[in-house]
Structure formats: structure tokens, C-alpha cells
Coordinates of C-alpha atoms in Angstrom, one line a residue:
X265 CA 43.0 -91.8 12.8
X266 CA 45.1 -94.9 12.0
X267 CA 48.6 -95.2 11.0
X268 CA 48.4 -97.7 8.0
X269 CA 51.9 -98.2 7.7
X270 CA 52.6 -98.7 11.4
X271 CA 49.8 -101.1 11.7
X272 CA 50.8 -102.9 8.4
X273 CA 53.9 -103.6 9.9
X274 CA 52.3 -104.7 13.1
X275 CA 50.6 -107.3 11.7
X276 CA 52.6 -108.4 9.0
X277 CA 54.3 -111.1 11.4
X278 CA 51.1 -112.3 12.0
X279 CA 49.6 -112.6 8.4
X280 CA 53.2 -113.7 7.2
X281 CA 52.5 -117.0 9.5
X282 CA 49.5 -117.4 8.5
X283 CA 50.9 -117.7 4.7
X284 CA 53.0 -120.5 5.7
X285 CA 51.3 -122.6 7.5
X286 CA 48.3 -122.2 3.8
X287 CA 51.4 -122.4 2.2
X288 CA 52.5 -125.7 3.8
X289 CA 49.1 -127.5 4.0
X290 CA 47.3 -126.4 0.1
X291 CA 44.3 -127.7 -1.3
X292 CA 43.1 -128.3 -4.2
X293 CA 39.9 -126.4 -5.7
X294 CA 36.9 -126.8 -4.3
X295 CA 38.6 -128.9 -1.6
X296 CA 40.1 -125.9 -0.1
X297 CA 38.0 -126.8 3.6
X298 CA 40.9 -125.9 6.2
X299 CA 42.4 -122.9 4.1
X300 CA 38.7 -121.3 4.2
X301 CA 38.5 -122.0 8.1
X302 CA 41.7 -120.6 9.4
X303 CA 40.6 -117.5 7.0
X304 CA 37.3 -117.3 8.5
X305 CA 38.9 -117.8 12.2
X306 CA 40.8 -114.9 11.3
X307 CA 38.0 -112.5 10.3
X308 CA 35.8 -113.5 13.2
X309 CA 38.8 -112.7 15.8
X310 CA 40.2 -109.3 14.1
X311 CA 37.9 -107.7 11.4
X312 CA 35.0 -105.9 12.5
X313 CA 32.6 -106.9 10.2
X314 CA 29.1 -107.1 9.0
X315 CA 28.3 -109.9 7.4
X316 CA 30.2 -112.8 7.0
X317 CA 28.9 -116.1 5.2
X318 CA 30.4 -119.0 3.3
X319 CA 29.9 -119.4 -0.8
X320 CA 29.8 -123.0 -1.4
X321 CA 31.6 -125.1 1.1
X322 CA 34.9 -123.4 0.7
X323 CA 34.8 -120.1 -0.6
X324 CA 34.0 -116.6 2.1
X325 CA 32.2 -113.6 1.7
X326 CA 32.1 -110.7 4.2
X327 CA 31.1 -106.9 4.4
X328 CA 32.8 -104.2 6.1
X329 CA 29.9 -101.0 6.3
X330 CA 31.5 -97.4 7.0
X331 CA 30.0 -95.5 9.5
X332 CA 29.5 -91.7 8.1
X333 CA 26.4 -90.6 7.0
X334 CA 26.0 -90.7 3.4
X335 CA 25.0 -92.7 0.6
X336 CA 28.5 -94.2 -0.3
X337 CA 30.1 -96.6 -2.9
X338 CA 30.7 -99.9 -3.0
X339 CA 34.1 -101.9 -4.1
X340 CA 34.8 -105.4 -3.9
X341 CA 38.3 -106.8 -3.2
X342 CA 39.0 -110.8 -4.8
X343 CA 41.7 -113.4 -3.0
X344 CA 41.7 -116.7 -4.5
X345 CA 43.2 -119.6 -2.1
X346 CA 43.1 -122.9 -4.2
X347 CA 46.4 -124.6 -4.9
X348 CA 48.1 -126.7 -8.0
X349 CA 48.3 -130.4 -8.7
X350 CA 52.4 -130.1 -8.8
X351 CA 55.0 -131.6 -6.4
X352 CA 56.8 -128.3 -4.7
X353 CA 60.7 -128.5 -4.8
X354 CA 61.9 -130.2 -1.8
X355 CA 64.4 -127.2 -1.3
X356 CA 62.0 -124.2 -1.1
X357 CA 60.9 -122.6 2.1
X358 CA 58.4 -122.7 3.2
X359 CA 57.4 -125.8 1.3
X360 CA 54.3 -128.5 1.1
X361 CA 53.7 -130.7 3.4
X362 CA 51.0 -132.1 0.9
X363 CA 52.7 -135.2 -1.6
X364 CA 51.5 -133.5 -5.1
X365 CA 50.1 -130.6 -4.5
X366 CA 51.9 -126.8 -3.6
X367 CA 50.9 -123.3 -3.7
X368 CA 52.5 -122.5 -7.0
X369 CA 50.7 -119.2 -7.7
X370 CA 50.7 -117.2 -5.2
X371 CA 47.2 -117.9 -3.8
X372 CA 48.3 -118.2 -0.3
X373 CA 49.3 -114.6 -0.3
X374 CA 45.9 -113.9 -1.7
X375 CA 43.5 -115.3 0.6
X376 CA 45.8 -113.5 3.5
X377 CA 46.6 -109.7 2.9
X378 CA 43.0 -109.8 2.2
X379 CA 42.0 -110.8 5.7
X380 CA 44.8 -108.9 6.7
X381 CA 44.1 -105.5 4.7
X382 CA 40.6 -106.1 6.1
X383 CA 41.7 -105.8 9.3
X384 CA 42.6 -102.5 9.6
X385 CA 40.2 -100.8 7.1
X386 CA 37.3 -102.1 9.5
X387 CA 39.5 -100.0 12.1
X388 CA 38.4 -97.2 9.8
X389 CA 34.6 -97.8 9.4
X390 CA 34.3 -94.0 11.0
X391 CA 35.9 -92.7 8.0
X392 CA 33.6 -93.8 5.0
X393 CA 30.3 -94.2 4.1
X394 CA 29.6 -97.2 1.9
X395 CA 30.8 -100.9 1.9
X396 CA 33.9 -103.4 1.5
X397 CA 33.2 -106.4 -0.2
X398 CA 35.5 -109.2 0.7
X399 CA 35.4 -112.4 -1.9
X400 CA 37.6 -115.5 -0.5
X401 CA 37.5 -117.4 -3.2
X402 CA 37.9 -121.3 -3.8
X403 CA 38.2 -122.8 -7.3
X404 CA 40.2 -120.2 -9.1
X405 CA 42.7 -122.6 -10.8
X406 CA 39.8 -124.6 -12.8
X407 CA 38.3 -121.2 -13.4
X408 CA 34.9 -122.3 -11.3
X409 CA 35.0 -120.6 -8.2
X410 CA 33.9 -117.0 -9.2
X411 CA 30.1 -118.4 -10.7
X412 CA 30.1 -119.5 -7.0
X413 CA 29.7 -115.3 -6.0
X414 CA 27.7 -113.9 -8.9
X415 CA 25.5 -116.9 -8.0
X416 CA 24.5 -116.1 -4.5
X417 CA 21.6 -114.6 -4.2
X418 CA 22.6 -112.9 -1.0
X419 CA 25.1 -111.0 -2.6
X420 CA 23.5 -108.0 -4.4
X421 CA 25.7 -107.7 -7.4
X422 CA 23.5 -104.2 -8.5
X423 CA 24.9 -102.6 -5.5
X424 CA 28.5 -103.2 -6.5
X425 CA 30.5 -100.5 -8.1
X426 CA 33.6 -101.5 -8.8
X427 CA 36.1 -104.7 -8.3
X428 CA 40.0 -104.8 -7.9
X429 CA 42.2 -108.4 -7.4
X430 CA 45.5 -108.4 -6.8
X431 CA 47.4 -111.4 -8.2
X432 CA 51.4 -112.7 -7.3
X433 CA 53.6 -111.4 -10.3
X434 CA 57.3 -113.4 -10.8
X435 CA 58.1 -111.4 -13.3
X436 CA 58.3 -108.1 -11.4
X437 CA 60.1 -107.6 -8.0
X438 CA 58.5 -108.0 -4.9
X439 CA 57.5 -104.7 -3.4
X440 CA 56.8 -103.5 -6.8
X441 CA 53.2 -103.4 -8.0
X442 CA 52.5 -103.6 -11.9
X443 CA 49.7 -102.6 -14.1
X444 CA 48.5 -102.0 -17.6
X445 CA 45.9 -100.5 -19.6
X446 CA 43.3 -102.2 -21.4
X447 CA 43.2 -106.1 -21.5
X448 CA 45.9 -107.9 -18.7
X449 CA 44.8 -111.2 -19.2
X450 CA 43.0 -113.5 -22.4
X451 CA 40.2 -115.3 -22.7
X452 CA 40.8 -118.8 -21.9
X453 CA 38.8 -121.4 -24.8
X454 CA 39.1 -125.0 -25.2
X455 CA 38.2 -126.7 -28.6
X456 CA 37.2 -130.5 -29.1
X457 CA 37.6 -132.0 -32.9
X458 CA 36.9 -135.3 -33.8
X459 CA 38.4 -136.2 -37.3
X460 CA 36.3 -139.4 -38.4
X461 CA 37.5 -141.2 -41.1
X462 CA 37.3 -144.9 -42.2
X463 CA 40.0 -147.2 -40.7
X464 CA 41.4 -150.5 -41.6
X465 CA 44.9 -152.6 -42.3
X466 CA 47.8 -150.3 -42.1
X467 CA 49.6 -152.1 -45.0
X468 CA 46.2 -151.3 -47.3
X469 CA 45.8 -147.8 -46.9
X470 CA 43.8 -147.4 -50.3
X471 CA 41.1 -148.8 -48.8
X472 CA 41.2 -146.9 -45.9
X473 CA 40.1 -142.5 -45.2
X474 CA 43.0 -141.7 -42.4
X475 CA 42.2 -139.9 -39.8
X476 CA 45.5 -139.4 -38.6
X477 CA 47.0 -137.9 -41.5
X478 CA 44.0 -135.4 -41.7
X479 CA 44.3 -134.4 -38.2
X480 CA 48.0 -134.2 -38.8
X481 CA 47.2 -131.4 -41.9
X482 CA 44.7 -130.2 -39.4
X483 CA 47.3 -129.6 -36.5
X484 CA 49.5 -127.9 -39.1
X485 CA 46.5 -125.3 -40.9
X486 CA 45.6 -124.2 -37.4
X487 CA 48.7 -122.1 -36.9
X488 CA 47.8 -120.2 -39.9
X489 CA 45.4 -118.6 -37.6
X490 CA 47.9 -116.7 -36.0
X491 CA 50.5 -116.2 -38.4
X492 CA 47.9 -115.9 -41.8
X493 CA 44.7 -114.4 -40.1
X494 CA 45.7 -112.3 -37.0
X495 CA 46.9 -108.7 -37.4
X496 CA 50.4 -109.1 -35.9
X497 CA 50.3 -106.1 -33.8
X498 CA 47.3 -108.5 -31.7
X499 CA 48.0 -111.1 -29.5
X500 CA 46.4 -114.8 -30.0
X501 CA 47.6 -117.9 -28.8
X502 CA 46.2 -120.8 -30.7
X503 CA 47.8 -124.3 -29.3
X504 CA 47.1 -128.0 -29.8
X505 CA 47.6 -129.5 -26.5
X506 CA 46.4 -133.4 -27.1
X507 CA 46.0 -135.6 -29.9
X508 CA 44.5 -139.2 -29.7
X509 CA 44.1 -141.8 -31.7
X510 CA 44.7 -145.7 -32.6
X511 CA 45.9 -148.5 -30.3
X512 CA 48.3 -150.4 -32.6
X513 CA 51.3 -150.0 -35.0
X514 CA 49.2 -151.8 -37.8
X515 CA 45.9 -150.3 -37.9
X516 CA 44.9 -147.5 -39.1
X517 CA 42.1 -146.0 -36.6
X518 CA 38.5 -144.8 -37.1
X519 CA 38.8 -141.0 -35.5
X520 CA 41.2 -139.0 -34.1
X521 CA 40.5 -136.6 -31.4
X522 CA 42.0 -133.3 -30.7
X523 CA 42.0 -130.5 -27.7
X524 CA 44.0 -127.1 -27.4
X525 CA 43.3 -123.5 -26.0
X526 CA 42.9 -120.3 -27.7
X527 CA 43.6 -116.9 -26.3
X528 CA 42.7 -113.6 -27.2
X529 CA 42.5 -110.1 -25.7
X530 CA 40.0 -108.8 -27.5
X531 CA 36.3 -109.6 -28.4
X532 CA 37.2 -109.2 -32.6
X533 CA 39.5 -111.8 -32.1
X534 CA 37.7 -114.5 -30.5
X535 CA 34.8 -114.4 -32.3
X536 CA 37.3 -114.4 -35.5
X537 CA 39.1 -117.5 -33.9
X538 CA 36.1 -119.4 -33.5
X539 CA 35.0 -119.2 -37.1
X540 CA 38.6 -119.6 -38.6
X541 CA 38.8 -122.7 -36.2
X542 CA 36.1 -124.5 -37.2
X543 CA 36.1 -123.3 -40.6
X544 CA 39.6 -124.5 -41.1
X545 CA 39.2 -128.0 -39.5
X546 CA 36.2 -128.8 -41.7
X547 CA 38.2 -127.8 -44.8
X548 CA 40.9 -129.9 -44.1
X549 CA 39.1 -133.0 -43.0
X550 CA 36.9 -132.7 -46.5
X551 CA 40.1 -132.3 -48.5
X552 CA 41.3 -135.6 -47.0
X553 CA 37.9 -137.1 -47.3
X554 CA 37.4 -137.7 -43.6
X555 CA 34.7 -135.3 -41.5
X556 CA 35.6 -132.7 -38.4
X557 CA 33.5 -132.5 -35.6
X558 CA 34.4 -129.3 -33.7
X559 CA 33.5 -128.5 -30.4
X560 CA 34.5 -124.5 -29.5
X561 CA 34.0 -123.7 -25.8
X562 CA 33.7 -120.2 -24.3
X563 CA 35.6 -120.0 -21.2
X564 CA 36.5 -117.3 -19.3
X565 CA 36.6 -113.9 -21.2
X566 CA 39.9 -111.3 -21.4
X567 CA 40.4 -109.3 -17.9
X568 CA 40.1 -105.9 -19.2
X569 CA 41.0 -102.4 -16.7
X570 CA 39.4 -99.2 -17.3
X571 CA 42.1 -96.4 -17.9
X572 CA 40.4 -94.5 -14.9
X573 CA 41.3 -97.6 -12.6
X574 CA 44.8 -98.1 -13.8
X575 CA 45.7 -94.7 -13.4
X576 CA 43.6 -94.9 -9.6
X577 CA 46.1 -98.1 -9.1
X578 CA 48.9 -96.1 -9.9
X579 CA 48.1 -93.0 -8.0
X580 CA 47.4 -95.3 -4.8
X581 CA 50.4 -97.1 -5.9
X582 CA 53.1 -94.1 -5.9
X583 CA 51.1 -92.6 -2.6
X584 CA 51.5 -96.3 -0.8
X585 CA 54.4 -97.9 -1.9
X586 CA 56.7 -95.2 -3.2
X587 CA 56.8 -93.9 -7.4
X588 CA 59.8 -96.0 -8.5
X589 CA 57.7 -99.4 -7.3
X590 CA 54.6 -98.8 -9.8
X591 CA 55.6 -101.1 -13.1
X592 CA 53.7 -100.6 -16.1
X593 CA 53.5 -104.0 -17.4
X594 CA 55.2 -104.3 -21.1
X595 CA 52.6 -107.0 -22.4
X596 CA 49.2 -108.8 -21.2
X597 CA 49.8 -112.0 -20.2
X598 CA 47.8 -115.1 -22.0
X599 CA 46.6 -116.5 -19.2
X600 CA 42.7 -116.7 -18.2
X601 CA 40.9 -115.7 -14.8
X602 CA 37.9 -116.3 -13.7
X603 CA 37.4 -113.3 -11.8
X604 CA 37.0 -111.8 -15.4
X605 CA 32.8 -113.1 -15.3
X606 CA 32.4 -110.2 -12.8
X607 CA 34.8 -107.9 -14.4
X608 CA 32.8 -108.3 -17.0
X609 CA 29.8 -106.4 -15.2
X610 CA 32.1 -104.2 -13.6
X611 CA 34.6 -101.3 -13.8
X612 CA 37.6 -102.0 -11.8
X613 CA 41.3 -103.1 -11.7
X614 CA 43.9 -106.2 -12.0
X615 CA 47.3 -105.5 -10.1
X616 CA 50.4 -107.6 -10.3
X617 CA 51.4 -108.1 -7.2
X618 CA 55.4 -108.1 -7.6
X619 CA 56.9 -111.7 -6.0
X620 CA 60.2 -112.0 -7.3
X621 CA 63.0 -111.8 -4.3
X622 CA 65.3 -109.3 -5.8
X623 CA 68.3 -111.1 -7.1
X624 CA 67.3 -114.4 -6.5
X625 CA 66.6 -116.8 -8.8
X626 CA 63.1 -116.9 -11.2
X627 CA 60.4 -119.5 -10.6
X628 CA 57.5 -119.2 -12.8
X629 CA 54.0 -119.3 -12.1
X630 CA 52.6 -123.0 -12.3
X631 CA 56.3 -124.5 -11.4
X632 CA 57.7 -126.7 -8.4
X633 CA 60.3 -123.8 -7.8
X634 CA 57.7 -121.0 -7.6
X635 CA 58.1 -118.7 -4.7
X636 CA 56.6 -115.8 -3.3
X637 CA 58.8 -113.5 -1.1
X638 CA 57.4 -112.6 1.9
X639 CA 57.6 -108.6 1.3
X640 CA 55.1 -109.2 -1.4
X641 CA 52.7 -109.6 2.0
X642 CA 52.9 -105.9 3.6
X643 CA 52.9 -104.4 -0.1
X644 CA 49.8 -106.0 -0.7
X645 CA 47.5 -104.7 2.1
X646 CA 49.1 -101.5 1.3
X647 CA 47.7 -101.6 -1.6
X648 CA 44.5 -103.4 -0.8
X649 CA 44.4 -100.3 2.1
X650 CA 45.2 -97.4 -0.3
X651 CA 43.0 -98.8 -3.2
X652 CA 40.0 -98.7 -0.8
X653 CA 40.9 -95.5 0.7
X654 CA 41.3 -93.7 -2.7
X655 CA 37.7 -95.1 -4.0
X656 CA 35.5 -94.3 -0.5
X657 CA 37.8 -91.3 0.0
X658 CA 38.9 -91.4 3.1
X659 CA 42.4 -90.4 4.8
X660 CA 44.9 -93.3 5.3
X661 CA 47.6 -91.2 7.4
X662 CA 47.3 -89.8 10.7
X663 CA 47.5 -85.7 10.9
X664 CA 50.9 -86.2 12.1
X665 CA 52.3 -87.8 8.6
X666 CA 50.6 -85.8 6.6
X667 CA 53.0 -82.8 6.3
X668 CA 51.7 -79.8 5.1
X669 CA 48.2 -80.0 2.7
X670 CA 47.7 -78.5 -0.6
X671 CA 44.2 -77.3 -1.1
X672 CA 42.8 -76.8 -4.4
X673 CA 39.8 -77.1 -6.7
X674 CA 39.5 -78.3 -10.0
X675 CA 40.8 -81.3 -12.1
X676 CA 43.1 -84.0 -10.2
X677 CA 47.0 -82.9 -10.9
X678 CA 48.3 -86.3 -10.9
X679 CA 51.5 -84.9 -12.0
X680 CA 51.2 -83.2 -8.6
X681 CA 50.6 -86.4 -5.6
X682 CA 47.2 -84.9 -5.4
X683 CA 43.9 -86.8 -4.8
X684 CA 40.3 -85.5 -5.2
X685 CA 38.4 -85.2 -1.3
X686 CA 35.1 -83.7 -1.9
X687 CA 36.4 -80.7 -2.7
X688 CA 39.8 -80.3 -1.8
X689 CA 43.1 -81.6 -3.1
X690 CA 45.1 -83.2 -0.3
X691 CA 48.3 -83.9 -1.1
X692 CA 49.8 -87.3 0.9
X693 CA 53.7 -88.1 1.1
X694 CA 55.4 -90.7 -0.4
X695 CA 56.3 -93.5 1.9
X696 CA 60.0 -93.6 3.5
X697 CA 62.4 -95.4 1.6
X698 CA 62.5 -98.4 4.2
X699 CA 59.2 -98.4 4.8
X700 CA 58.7 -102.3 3.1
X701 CA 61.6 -103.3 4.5
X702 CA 60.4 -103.0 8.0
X703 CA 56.9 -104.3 7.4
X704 CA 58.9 -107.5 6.1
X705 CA 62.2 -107.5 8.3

């Protein structure tokens, strides 16, 4: 039997380069051609594996089979590896190498305690019965590269039980995982509205329907679908992100055009914020006399966990990592993912992957100061490790770590450490204090 931590901490040095040298040559979605090769280098020369195949040209997919007889489960694990049109701050370290373009969500941790995590559980194939489902994934950041997976027809999606990412957090600390029940992350819609009115001399406007003052009223009535039309206990995000029209100071233009996102955690709400959108715009635009043409599109929909995998990520969490580094996130974030199309067929799991350095200055998400501390890297395959462990149900610690056992039947205790084995309780220890800080030193 395999002692996770011990081997965590073995390879973390390893994995840890790995993450720099991504981290210092990103690319961007679908382009990601290098990133996916040094990760599918990696899998060929250390995980024991049963299939591996590419997804498009830059995405991976590989399975790790257990060994003991039985029928078994199956659980995928996501790590997205595309990086960000943004120029990294010359003064972070590691930094880009790339003019423009930097790892400024955490993606090259992604793509590596995956492999890394991998690693070791195919170490354990003797130990469950069932299947690891390893998605590398490309295309993340324009919210394409999940179709890529539920498209492949070698990739039996009705075999899959459950899913679980893990995703860089800078708003907890790193070492920390964070969770929350019910939705984690919005829907992600875009809306197109052409305001057409009749244009002309800017010194005759009675002759003249404006387009720009109607999209201007229009601009201003769409906030009411927050503030007028959304029960205030719900979050929606409703922004105008672009408004075009007219090429000259004297002439009033033809049509304005529009875009913005709306965000919602719920299905009520988006539906409602579809209707109100359009319904709004074409009331506006007739009041001024002009027309609306609105274009909604359905992106990606809210990431919602089941309470049984939160409190699974929390139990792995506290067994793993220690209790007092499992955060239970305040507030969803109103951000999109794409990983939500499968999550949508799914049960499963987001965790917030804690990346803050404690102390140090905040860079967020999306930003040329973003950074991920490296001790985000051995808390991740943890997790990846325990989350796996917990679902197949197999042991993680060798004998000699375990301490004494607790053997009961009945319903979990999770008051209590204990996890459900068959039919025994056996209770695990929480990790030693400094057990991160080694993995990382």
C-alpha cells in the first residue's frame, strides 16, 4: 500500500517544474500544441495507464482501470491548460516568455497535478475496481474545449458516474480548498441588439429616428433587470460591454449595435432574463420609434454541486489536507465554465483550488499580476488522490499511518472522520500539521 503523502511530496519537485516551464511557454486555446505534448510525455513515462488518445489536436484523454474484481464506478477528473491573451507583469516569477500571452488562471496548475495525481493512483490500480477518467483539456478560456470530450465517440459518456475539476482560487489561500453548495459558477450568455433607426444631418434631427439616443434609453432600461425584476436575494449580472455606432461628429447614424453578458445561477433566472431582455429592448426602441433586433445566445449553463459531492469534497478535504483548510465559499462566483455541458449530465463536484501566497499581495484571476503559489500543487493531487479514493473506495494510507480503526455499521458519522468501506467505518487521521509545507518546501 502506497503512502500518498510521501509520494506527493516525492514528486512535487518534479510536477512543480513542469508548471513552470507551461507556465513560461502558454498557449492560447486550441493552439495549446506543446502544453498537450509535454503532458502526454508525462503520462506515457509515469502513469500506468489504459488508454490514452488525443481530443482534437490539443486536448488528452486517458483511463486508468483498477484491478479488483468487481463491477466498479466510474469518475472523471477535468484540467484545463489554455492560457489568456494578456501581457504577464515583467516582475512575477515564474513569468511568460510569450509577448501577450500568460497563464493568468491558473491552468498550468491544472493540466499538471492531474498528470501528477494520476501518477500515483495508477500505483493503486490493485486497490479498486472501476475507472479514472483523465480529461486534459484545451480551449477552456473561449468555453469550446469541453464539446471537444462529449463529442468523441470513443469516450462512452453512459459509463460515467460522476465528474469533479478543481480550479486555482485567489481569493482563498493556497493550501486551502473551498467549496459551496448548489450553483458555484453562472451561466455565461451573450446578447446582440441592433437598434435601426433612420439617419441623416446631425443639425436636422426632426427629420431623422436616432438610433443612438434609443440605444442610449436602451443601455439604461436594461439594468432594471436586476434592480426592478430580480428577487434581490438572487444573483444576476446583466452588463453592456460594447456599443457601436456612427463614424462622424455630424451625422446621425442608421443603427447602433450592442453586446453584453448575462449571468445567472439558476434556470428561473435565465429563462426570465432572456424574455425581460428582449422584451425590454423592443419596448424601448418602439417608444423612440426606431426597431430592436435582439440576438440572445445560450452559452455555457451555471456549474451546479450536488450536496452529496460537496460534503464528499469536504470529508476528502479535512481527511487530506487537515479540517481548518476546507473553506466554504461565501458566494458563487459569476463567472462561466465550460466544463458545466458535462456537469450538466452528471453528478459531481467544483473545488477552489486555494492560490493565494499567504500574506502576499492579491492578483486576480484574468490579470498580469496573477499568481499561483506553488503549494497550491501538492494540495491539489491530494485532493485529486483523496477525491478518487473516497468515490472507488479504496485506502490512501499505508497500515502504518492509519492508527487505530473504528469499525462500525450504519449511517456515515461525518461529525466522527469516518468514511463508509463496504461495510465498515474506517476512520483515517488528519494529516500532520506540516505536511504541505514539505510537499512544497
Amino acid at each position: 500500500m502506497i503512502d500518498v503523502r510521501k509520494a506527493v511530496e516525492e514528486i512535487t519537485p518534479e510536477i512543480t517544474a513542469m508548471r513552470n516551464h507551461i507556465h513560461e511557454n502558454p498557449e492560447l486555446s486550441m493552439k495549446e500544441y506543446n502544453t498537450c505534448a509535454l503532458l502526454e510525455e508525462y503520462v506515457k513515462k509515469n502513469v500506468a495507464y489504459d488508454r490514452l488518445k488525443r481530443v482534437g489536436e490539443t486536448g488528452l484523454f486517458f483511463e486508468i482501470k483498477g484491478t479488483k474484481p468487481g463491477p466498479g464506478r466510474t469518475i472523471v477528473f477535468r484540467g484545463d491548460i489554455d492560457a489568456l491573451p494578456i501581457q504577464e507583469d515583467p516582475s512575477m516569477s515564474p513569468c511568460s516568455k510569450v509577448p501577450g500571452v500568460m497563464h493568468a488562471c491558473g491552468h498550468d496548475i491544472h493540466g499538471t497535478i492531474n498528470v501528477g495525481a494520476a501518477s500515483i493512483l495508477s500505483k493503486c490500480k490493485d486497490q479498486f475496481s472501476g475507472s479514472l477518467y483523465f480529461f486534459i483539456q484545451p480551449a477552456e478560456e473561449i468555453l469550446q474545449g469541453a464539446k471537444l470530450f462529449l463529442n468523441d465517440p470513443e469516450i462512452d459518456f453512459d459509463k460515467i458516474d460522476a465528474i469533479t475539476a478543481l480550479h486555482c482560487s485567489p481569493e482563498i489561500e493556497a493550501g486551502t480548498i473551498g467549496v459551496r453548495y448548489g450553483a458555484i459558477l453562472a451561466s455565461a450568455d451573450e446578447f446582440h441588439i441592433t437598434v435601426n433607426g433612420v439617419g441623416g444631418h446631425g443639425a436636422h434631427c426632426h427629420t431623422v429616428r436616432d438610433p443612438i439616443v434609443a440605444a442610449s434609453a436602451i443601455v439604461t432600461g436594461l439594468q432594471t433587470l436586476v434592480s426592478r425584476e430580480t428577487n434581490p436575494a438572487n444573483a444576476v449580472v446583466v452588463s453592456v460591454c460594447t456599443i457601436h455606432g456612427g463614424r462622424a461628429h455630424n451625422i446621425v447614424p442608421d443603427k447602433v449595435e450592442i453586446t453584453g453578458t448575462v449571468r445567472t445561477l439558476n434556470a428561473a433566472d435565465r429563462d426570465r432574463a432572456e424574455e425581460s431582455l428582449k422584451r425590454v429592448a423592443a419596448s424601448i426602441a418602439e417608444a423612440y420609434r426606431v426597431t430592436a433586433d435582439v440576438e440572445y445566445i445560450r452559452g455555457v449553463p451555471p456549474f451546479v454541486c450536488e450536496d452529496e459531492w460537496v460534503d464528499r469534497a469536504i470529508r476528502v478535504g479535512e481527511k487530506m489536507l487537515g479540517k481548518e483548510n476546507v473553506v466554504m465559499m461565501p458566494y458563487a462566483a459569476m463567472g462561466g465554465e465550460d466544463f458545466a455541458f458535462i456537469k450538466e449530465k452528471k453528478p459531481g463536484v467544483f473545488i477552489r483550488l486555494g492560490s493565494h501566497t499567504p500574506g502576499g499581495p492579491y492578483g486576480s484571476a484574468h490579470s498580469p499580476t496573477y499568481y499561483s503559489d506553488p503549494k497550491s500543487i501538492p494540495t491539489g493531487m491530494l485532493t485529486i488522490i483523496g477525491m478518487a479514493a473516497d468515490f472507488l473506495g479504496f485506502f490512501y494510507f499505508p497500515p502504518s499511518l492509519m492508527g487505530p480503526h473504528r469499525f462500525r455499521r450504519g449511517p456515515i458519522l461525518k461529525e466522527h472522520g469516518l468514511r463508509y468501506t463496504k461495510e465498515v467505518f474506517i476512520w483515517y487521521p488528519s494529516p500532520p500539521k506540516n505536511a504541505l509545507e514539505n510537499c512544497a518546501s
